[in-house]
Coordinates of C-alpha atoms in Angstrom, one line a residue:
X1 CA 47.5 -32.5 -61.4
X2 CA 49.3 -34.0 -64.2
X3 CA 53.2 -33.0 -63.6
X4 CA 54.6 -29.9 -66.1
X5 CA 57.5 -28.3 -65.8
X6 CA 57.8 -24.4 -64.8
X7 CA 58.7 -23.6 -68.0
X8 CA 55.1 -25.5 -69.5
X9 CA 52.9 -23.7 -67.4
X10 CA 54.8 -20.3 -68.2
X11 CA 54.1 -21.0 -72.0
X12 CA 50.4 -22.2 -71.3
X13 CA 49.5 -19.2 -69.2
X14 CA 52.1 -16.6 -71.4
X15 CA 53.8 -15.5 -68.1
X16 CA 57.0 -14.0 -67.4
X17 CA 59.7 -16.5 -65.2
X18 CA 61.6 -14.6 -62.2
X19 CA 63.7 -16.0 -59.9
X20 CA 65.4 -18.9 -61.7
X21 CA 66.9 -19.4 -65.0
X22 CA 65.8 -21.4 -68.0
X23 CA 67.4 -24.3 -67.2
X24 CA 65.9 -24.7 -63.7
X25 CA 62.5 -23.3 -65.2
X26 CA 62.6 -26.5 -67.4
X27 CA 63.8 -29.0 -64.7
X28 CA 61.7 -27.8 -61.8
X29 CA 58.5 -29.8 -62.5
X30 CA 54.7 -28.8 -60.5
X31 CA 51.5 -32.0 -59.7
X32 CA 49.5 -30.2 -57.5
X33 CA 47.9 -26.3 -57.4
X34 CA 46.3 -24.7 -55.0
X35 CA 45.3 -20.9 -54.4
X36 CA 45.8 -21.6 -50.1
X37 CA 49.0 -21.9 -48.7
X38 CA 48.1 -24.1 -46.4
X39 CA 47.2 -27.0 -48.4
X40 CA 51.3 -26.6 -49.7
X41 CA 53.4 -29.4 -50.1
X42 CA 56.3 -30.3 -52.2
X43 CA 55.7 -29.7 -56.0
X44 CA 52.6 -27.0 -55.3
X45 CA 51.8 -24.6 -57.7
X46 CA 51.3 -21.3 -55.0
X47 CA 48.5 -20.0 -57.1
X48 CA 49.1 -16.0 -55.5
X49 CA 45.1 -14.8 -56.1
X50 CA 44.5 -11.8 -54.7
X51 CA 41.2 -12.1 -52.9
X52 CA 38.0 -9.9 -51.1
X53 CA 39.8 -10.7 -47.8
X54 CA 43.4 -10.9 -48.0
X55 CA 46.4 -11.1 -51.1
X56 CA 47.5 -14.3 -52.0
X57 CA 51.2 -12.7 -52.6
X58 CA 51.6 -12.2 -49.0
X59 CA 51.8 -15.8 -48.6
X60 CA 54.5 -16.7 -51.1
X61 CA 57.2 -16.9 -48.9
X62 CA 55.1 -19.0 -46.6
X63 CA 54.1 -21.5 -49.8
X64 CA 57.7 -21.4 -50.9
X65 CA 59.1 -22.6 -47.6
X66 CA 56.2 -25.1 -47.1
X67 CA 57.9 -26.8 -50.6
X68 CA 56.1 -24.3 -53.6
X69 CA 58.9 -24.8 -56.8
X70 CA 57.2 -21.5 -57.7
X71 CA 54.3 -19.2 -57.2
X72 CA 52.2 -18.2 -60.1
X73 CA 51.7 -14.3 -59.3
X74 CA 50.8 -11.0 -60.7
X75 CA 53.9 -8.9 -59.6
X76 CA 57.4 -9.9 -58.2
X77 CA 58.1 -10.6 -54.5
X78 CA 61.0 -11.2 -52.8
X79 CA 62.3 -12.3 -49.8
X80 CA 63.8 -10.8 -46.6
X81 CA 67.1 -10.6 -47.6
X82 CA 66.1 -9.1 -51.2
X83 CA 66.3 -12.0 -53.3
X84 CA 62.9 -12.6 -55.9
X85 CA 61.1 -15.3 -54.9
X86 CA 60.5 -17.9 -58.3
X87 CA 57.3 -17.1 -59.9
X88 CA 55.4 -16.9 -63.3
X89 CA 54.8 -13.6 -63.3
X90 CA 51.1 -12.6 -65.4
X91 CA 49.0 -9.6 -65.4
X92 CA 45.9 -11.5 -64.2
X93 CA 46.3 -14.6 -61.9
X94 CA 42.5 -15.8 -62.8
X95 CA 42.7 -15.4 -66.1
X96 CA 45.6 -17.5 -66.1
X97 CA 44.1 -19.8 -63.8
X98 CA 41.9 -20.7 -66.7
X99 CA 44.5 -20.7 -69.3
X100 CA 46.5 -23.5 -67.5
X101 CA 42.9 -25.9 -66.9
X102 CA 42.4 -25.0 -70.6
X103 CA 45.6 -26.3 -71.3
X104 CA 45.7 -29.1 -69.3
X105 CA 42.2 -30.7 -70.4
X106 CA 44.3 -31.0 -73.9
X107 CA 46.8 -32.7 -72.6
X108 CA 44.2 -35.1 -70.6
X109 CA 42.4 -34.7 -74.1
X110 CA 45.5 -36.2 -76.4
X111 CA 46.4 -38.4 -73.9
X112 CA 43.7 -40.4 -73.3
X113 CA 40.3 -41.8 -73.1
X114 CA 38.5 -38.4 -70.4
X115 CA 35.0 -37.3 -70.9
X116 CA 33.9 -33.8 -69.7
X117 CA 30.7 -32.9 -68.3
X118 CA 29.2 -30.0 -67.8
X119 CA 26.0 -28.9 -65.4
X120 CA 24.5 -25.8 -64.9
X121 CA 21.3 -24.3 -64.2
X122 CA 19.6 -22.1 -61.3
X123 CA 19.4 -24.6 -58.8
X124 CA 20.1 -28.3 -58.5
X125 CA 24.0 -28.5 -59.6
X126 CA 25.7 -29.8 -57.1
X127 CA 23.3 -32.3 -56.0
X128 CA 23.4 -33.3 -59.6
X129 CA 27.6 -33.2 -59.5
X130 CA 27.4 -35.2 -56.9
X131 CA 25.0 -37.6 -58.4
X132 CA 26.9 -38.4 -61.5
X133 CA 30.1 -37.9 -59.5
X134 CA 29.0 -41.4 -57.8
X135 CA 27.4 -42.9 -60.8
X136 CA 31.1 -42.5 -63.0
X137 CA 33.2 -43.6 -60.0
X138 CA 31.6 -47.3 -60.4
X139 CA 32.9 -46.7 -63.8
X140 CA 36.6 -45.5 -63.7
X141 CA 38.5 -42.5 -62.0
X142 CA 36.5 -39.9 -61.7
X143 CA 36.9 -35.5 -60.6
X144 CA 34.6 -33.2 -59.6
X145 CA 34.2 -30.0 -57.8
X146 CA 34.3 -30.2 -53.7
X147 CA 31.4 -28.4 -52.9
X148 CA 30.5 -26.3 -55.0
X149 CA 33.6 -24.8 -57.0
X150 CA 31.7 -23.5 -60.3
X151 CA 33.2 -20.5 -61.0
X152 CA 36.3 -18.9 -63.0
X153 CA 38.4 -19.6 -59.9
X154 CA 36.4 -23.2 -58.9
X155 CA 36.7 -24.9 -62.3
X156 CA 40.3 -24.6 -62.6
X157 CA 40.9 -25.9 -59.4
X158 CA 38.6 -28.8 -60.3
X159 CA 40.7 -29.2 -63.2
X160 CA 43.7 -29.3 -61.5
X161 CA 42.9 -32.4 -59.5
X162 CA 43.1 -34.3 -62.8
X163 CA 45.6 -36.5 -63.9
X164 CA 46.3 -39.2 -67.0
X165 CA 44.4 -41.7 -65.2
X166 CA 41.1 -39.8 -64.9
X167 CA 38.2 -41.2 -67.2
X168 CA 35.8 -38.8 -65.9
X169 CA 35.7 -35.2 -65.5
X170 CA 32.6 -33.6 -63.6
X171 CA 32.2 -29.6 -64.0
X172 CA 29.8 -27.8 -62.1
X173 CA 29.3 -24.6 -63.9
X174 CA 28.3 -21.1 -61.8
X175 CA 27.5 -17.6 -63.5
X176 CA 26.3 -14.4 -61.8
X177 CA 27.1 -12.4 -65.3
X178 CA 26.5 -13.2 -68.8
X179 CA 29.1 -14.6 -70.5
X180 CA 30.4 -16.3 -67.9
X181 CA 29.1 -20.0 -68.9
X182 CA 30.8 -19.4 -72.4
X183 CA 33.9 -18.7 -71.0
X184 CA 34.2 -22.0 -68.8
X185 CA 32.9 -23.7 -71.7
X186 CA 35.6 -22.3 -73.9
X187 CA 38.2 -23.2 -71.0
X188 CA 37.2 -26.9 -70.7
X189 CA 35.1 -27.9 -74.3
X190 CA 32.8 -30.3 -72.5
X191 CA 31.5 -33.5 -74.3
X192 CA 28.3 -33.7 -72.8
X193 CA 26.2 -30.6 -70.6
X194 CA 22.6 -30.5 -69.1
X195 CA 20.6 -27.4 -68.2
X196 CA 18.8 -28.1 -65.2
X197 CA 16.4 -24.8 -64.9
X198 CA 16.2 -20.9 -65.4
X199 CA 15.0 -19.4 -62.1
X200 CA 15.5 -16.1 -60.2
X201 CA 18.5 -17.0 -58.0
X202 CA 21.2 -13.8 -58.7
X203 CA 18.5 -11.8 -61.0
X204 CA 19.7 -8.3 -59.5
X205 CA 23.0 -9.0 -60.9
X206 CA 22.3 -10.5 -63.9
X207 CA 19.7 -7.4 -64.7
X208 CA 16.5 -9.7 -65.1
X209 CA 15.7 -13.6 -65.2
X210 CA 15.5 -13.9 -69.2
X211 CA 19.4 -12.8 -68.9
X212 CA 19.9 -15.6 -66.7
X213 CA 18.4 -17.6 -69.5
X214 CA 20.6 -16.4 -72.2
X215 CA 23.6 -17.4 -69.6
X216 CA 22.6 -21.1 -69.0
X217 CA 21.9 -21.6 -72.9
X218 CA 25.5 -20.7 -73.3
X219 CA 26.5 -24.3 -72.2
X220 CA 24.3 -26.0 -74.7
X221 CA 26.1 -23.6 -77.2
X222 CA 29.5 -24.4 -75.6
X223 CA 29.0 -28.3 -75.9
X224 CA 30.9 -30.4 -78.2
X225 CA 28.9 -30.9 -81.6
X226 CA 30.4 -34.2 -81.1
X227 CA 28.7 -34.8 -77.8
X228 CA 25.4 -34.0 -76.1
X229 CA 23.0 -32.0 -74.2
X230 CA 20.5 -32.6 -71.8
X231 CA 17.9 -30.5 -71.8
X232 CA 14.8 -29.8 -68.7
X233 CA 11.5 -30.3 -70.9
X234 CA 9.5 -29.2 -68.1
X235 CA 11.1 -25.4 -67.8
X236 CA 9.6 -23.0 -70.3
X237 CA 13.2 -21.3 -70.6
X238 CA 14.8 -24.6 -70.7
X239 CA 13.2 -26.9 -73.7
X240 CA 13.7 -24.2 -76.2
X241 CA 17.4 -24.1 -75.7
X242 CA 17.7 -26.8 -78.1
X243 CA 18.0 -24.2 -80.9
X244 CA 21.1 -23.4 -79.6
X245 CA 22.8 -26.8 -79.4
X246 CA 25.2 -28.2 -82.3
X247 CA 25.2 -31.1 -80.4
X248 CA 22.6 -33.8 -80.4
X249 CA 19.2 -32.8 -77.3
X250 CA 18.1 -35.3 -75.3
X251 CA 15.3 -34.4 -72.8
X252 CA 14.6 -35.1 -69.3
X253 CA 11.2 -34.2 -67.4
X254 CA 8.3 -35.5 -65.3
X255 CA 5.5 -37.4 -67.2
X256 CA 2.3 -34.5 -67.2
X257 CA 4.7 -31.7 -66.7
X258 CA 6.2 -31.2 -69.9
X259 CA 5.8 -27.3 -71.6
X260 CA 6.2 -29.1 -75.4
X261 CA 6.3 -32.0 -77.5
X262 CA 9.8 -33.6 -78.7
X263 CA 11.1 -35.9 -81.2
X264 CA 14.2 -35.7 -79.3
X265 CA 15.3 -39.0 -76.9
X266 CA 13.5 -38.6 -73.6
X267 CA 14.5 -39.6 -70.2
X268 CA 11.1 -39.5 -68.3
X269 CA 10.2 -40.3 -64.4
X270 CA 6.5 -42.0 -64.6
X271 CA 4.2 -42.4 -61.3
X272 CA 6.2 -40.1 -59.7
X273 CA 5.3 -40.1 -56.0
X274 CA 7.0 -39.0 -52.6
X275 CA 7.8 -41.3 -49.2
X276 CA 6.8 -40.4 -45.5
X277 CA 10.3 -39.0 -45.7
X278 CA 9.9 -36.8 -48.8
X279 CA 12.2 -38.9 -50.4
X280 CA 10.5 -39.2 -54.9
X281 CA 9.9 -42.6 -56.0
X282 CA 9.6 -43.0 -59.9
X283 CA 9.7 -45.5 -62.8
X284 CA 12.7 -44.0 -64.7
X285 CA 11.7 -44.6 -69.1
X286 CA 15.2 -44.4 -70.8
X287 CA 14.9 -43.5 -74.7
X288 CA 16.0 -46.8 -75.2
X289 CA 12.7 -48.3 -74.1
X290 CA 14.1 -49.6 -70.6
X291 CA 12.4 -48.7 -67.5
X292 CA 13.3 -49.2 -63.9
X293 CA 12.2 -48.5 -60.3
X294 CA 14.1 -45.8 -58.9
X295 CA 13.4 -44.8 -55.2
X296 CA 16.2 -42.1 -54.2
X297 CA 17.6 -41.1 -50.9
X298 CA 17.3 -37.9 -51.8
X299 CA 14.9 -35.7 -49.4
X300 CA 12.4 -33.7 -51.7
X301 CA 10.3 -34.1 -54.8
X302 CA 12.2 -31.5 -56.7
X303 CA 15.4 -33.8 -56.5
X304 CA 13.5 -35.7 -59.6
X305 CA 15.1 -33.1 -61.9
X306 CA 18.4 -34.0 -60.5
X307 CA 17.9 -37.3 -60.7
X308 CA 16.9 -37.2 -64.5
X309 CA 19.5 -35.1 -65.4
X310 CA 22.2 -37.2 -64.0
X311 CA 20.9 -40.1 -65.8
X312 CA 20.9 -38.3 -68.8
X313 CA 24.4 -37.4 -68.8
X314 CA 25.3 -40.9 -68.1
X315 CA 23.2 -42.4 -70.4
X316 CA 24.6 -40.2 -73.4
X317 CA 28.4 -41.2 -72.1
X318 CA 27.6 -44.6 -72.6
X319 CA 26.7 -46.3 -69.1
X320 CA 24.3 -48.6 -69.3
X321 CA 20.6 -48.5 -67.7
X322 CA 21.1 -50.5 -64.9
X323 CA 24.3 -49.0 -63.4
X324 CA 22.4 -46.1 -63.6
X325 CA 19.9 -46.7 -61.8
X326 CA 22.0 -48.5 -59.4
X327 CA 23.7 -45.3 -59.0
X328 CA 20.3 -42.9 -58.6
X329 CA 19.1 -45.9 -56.0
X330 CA 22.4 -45.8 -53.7
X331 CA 23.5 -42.1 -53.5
X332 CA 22.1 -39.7 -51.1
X333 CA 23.6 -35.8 -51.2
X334 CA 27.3 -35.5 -51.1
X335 CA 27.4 -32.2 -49.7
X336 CA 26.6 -30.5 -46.8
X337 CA 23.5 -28.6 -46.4
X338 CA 20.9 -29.9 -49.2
X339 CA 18.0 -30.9 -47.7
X340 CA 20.7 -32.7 -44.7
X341 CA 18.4 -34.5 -42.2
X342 CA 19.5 -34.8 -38.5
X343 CA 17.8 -36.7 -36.2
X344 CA 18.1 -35.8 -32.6
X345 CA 17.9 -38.5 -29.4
X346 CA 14.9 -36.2 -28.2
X347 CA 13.0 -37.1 -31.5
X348 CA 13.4 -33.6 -33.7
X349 CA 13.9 -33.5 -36.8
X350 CA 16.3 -31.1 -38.5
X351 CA 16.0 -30.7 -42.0
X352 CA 19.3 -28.1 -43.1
X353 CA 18.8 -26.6 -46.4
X354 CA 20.4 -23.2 -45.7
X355 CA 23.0 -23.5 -48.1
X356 CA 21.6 -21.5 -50.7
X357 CA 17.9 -20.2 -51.3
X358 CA 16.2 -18.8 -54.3
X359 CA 12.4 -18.6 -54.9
X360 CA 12.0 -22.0 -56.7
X361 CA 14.2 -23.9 -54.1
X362 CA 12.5 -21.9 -51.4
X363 CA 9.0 -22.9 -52.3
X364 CA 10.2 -26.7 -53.5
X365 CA 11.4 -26.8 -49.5
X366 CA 8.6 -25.5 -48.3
X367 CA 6.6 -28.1 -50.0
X368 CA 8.7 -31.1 -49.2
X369 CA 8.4 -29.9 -44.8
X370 CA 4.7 -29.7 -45.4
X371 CA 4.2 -33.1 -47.1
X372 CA 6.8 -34.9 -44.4
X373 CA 4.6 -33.3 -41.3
X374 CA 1.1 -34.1 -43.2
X375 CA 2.0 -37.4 -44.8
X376 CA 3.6 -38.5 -40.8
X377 CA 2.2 -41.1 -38.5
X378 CA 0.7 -39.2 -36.0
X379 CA 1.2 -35.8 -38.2
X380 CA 4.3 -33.8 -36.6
X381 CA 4.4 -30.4 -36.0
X382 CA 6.3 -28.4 -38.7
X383 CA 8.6 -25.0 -38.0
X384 CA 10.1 -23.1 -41.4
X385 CA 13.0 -21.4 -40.2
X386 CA 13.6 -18.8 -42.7
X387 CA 16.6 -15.9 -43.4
X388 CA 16.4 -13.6 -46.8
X389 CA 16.9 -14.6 -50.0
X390 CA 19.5 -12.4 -51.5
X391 CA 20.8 -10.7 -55.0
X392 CA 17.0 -10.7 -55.4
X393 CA 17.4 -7.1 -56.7
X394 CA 14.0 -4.9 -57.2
X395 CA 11.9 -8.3 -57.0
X396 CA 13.4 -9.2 -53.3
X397 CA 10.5 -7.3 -51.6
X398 CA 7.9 -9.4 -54.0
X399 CA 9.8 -12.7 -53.6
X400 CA 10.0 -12.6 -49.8
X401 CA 6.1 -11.2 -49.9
X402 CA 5.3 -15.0 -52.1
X403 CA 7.2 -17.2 -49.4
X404 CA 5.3 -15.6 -46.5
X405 CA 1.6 -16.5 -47.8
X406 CA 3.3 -19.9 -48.6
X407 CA 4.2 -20.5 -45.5
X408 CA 0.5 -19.8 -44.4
X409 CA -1.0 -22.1 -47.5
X410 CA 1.1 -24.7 -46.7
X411 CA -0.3 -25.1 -43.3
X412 CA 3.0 -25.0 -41.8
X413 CA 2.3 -23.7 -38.0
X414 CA 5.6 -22.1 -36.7
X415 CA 7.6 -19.6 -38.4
X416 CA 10.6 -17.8 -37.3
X417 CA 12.0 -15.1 -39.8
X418 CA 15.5 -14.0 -39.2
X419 CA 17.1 -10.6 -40.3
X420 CA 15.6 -7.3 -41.9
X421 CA 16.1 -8.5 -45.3
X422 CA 13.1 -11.6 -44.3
X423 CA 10.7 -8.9 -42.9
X424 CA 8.9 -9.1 -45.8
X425 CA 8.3 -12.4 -45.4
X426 CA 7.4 -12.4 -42.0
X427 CA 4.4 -9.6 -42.9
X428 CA 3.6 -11.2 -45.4
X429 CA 2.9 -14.2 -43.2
X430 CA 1.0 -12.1 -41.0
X431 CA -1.2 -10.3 -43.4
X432 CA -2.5 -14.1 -44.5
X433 CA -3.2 -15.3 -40.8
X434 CA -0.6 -15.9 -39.0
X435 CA -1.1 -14.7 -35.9
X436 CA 0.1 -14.9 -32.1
X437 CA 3.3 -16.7 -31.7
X438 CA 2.4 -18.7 -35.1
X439 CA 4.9 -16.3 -36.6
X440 CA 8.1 -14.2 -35.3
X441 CA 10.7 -11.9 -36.5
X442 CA 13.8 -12.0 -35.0
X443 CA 17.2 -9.8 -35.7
X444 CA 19.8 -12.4 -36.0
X445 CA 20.2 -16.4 -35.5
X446 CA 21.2 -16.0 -31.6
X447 CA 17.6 -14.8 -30.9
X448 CA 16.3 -17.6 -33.2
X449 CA 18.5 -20.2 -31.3
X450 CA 16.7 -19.5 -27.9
X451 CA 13.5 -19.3 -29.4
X452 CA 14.1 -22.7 -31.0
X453 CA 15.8 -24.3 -27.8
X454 CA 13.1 -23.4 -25.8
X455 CA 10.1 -24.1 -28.0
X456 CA 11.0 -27.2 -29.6
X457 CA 9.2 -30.4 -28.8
X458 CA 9.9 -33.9 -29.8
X459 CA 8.2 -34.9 -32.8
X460 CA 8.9 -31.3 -34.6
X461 CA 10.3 -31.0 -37.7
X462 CA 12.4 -27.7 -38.5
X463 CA 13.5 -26.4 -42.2
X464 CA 16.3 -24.1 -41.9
X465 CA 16.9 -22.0 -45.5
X466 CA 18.1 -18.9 -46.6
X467 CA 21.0 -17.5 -48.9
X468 CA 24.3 -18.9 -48.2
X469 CA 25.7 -15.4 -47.3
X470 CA 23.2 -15.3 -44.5
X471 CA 24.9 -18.1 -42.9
X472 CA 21.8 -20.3 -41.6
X473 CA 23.7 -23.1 -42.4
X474 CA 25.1 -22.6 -39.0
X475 CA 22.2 -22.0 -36.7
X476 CA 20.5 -25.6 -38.4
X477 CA 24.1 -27.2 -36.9
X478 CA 23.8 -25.6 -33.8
X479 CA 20.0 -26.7 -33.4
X480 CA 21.0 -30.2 -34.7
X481 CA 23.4 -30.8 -32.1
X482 CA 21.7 -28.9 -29.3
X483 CA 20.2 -31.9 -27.0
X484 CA 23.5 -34.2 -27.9
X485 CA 25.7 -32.2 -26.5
X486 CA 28.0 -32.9 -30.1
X487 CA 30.4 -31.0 -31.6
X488 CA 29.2 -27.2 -33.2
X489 CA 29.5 -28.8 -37.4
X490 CA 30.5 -26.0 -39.5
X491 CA 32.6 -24.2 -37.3
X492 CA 35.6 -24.5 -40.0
X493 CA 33.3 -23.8 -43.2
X494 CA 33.4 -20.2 -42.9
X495 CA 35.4 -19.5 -46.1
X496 CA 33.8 -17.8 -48.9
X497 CA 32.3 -20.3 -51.4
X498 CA 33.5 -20.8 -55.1
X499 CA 30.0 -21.1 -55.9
X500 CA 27.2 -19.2 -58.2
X501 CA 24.0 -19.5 -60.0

């Protein structure tokens, strides 16, 4: 974070200073934030949030002995012999949060030559973050969101990494209500933003999927007229978005797929095929007339939409074609649990995809498991190894009821279908033909695990997917690591995620 004093952050945030006098306020400077005390060190911002779990307040005195100048906080505390501990005191620590990244990306702003970026969309952003995150490193120092911080508490964190020698500034962008893209957009004015796609993921909350539509189009409202927007030309809520953008559209989509025509530039993936590993191969048609080869190490055919959208937002800040592609050619996902392959000594395959799960990214999964065990030399056998979907609201029933005839269609020939929230999905299954021990229901991941350690042979390949909250994430490490006898992963990576739709 870029160094301000106690009294700067007070004014940016309009708190209240207790504990020291103006003099120190002014003197005592801050260049790092952090909202968990134990990442504390000397010159932290204690960011006191209170939280689902516990209150950041009662950790102020741990922050302030740990080297926190000063906690930002929404009441006073004090210590055990009375005295207030020195804090900004304001009546909502979030909101602040977002007043002090807001204030800060002006300072980066005026000081400097920083481009913001902005990415959001139903599925796809962090893969994308991460994607563009590796492309602008090549170029000069570059942030973006660990994991997947994309919300009113994520961004400002993001922000808050920044300093007067970034050049690039990466915002993943989350929502689960409406409004919610607008107000990041307001806190961090981006230059450039793409939309990757409108799907169902968080429809309960949101009351209905054209809601979710009018929240993504707030970032190509929210853009810089100065700037740009990239814009999916092969989603039907998508492409029309342009009527919202001050700033100038440029498209990305997959040659044949496109709902519309454009006169807008066009970043387009031609001949687009998969490898034996599910991995697209493309020729990539910049709107400049260029066109390269682009074979990513990405696992899945719906990664193409990642792929062109992290080209387009490069390509509209300026990088040229060929670092680009470079980039798109070079970078595999930077985050856990997308499509992660692990390849045991006894010849399975895990394929880890549990961190979040929607309809689209569901049936895109589904897709790429089937082509890798058809498309194999011999064919291996293929097990889906599903949990539930969730803020599906009424349409979780329906949704679940699609992926279990998928399953069938697909010709994948194991299913194991964890929790009462999946039934669905596992009658569903049943109703199309899946009989015997084709398809099973189990109540939680333990009974999964022994299924899967007894019945796995070497040559299978098992998907494991579901909603983040259902924690799959951690049965497809166990399973990974089963016949190596290696370390449980994820066994620190139980803290709730910044992220959203």
């Amino acid at each position: 974070m870029i160094e301000l004093s106690v009294q700067q952050i007070s004014e940016a945030v309009g708190g209240r200073i207790v504990g020291m006098d103006e003099t120190l306020a002014a003197s005592t400077t801050c260049d790092s934030a952090t909202t968990d005390s134990r990442e504390v060190s000397a010159g932290t911002l204690f960011i006191a949030k209170p939280g689902e779990v516990t209150d950041g307040h009662r950790f102020i005195g741990v922050s302030r002995d740990a080297g926190s100048p000063v906690a930002l906080a929404e009441r006073e505390t004090s210590d055990p012999e009375g005295a207030v501990y020195p804090a900004i005191v304001v009546d909502d620590v979030v909101e602040a949060m977002g007043a002090l990244a807001h204030d800060i990306v002006g300072r980066l702003r005026r000081h400097g030559d920083v481009t913001v970026v902005g990415i959001t969309g139903s599925a796809g952003k962090t893969t994308t973050k991460d994607l563009l995150a590796g492309i602008f490193a090549e170029e000069g120092p570059t942030v973006a969101p660990i994991g997947s911080y994309n919300g009113e508490v994520g961004v400002p964190l993001t922000v808050f990494r920044a300093d007067y020698t970034t050049r690039f500034l990466v915002i993943e962008m989350g929502a689960n209500h409406l409004g919610n893209i607008r107000y990041l957009c307001d806190m961090v004015v981006p230059d450039y933003g793409a939309i990757l796609k409108v799907g169902t993921a968080h429809a309960g909350e949101f009351g209905g999927v054209e809601n979710i539509a009018i929240t993504k189009s707030e970032l190509a409202d929210g853009v810089a007229s100065t700037g740009g927007v990239a814009l999916n030309l092969d989603d039907t809520r998508v492409a029309p978005m342009q009527s919202k953008a001050s700033a100038p559209v440029t498209y990305f989509g997959v040659e044949g797929r496109h709902v519309g025509t454009t006169d807008h530039d066009l970043l387009e993936a031609k001949d687009l095929r998969t490898d034996e590993g599910g991995c697209p191969h493309f020729r990539l048609s910049f709107p400049n007339g260029d066109e390269f080869s682009v074979a990513s190490k990405l696992m899945g055919e719906h990664h193409v939409y990642n792929l062109l959208a992290a080209a387009s937002l490069a390509f509209m800040a300026g990088l040229r074609p060929e670092a680009i592609v470079q980039g798109l050619n070079t970078l595999g996902a930077g985050s856990r649990y997308r499509m992660e392959r692990t390849d045991r000594p006894d010849g399975v395959t895990v394929i880890n995809d549990a961190y979040n799960a929607n309809p689209e990214s569901m049936a895109a999964a589904l897709r790429t498991l089937a082509q890798m065990g058809r498309d194999a030399q011999p064919p291996r056998r293929t097990w889906a190894v599903l949990g539930p979907m969730l803020e599906l609201g009424e349409a979780s029933v329906e949704e679940h009821d699609k992926v279990g005839r998928d399953v069938v269609r697909l010709n994948i020939p194991k299913l194991v279908v964890i929790g009462e929230e999946a039934a669905p999905l596992f009658n569903a299954a049943h109703l199309e033909g899946s009989w015997g021990d084709e398809a099973v229901w189990v109540k939680d991941a333990d009974e999964a695990f022994e299924i899967l350690r007894r019945e796995l042979e070497p040559g299978d390949i098992a998907l494991f997917k579901s909603s983040n909250g259902a924690g799959l994430r951690f049965l497809g490490d166990r399973v990974a690591h089963d016949q190596t006898g290696g370390p449980q992963a994820g066994h620190a990576l139980g803290r709730k995620a910044q992220g959203n739709a």
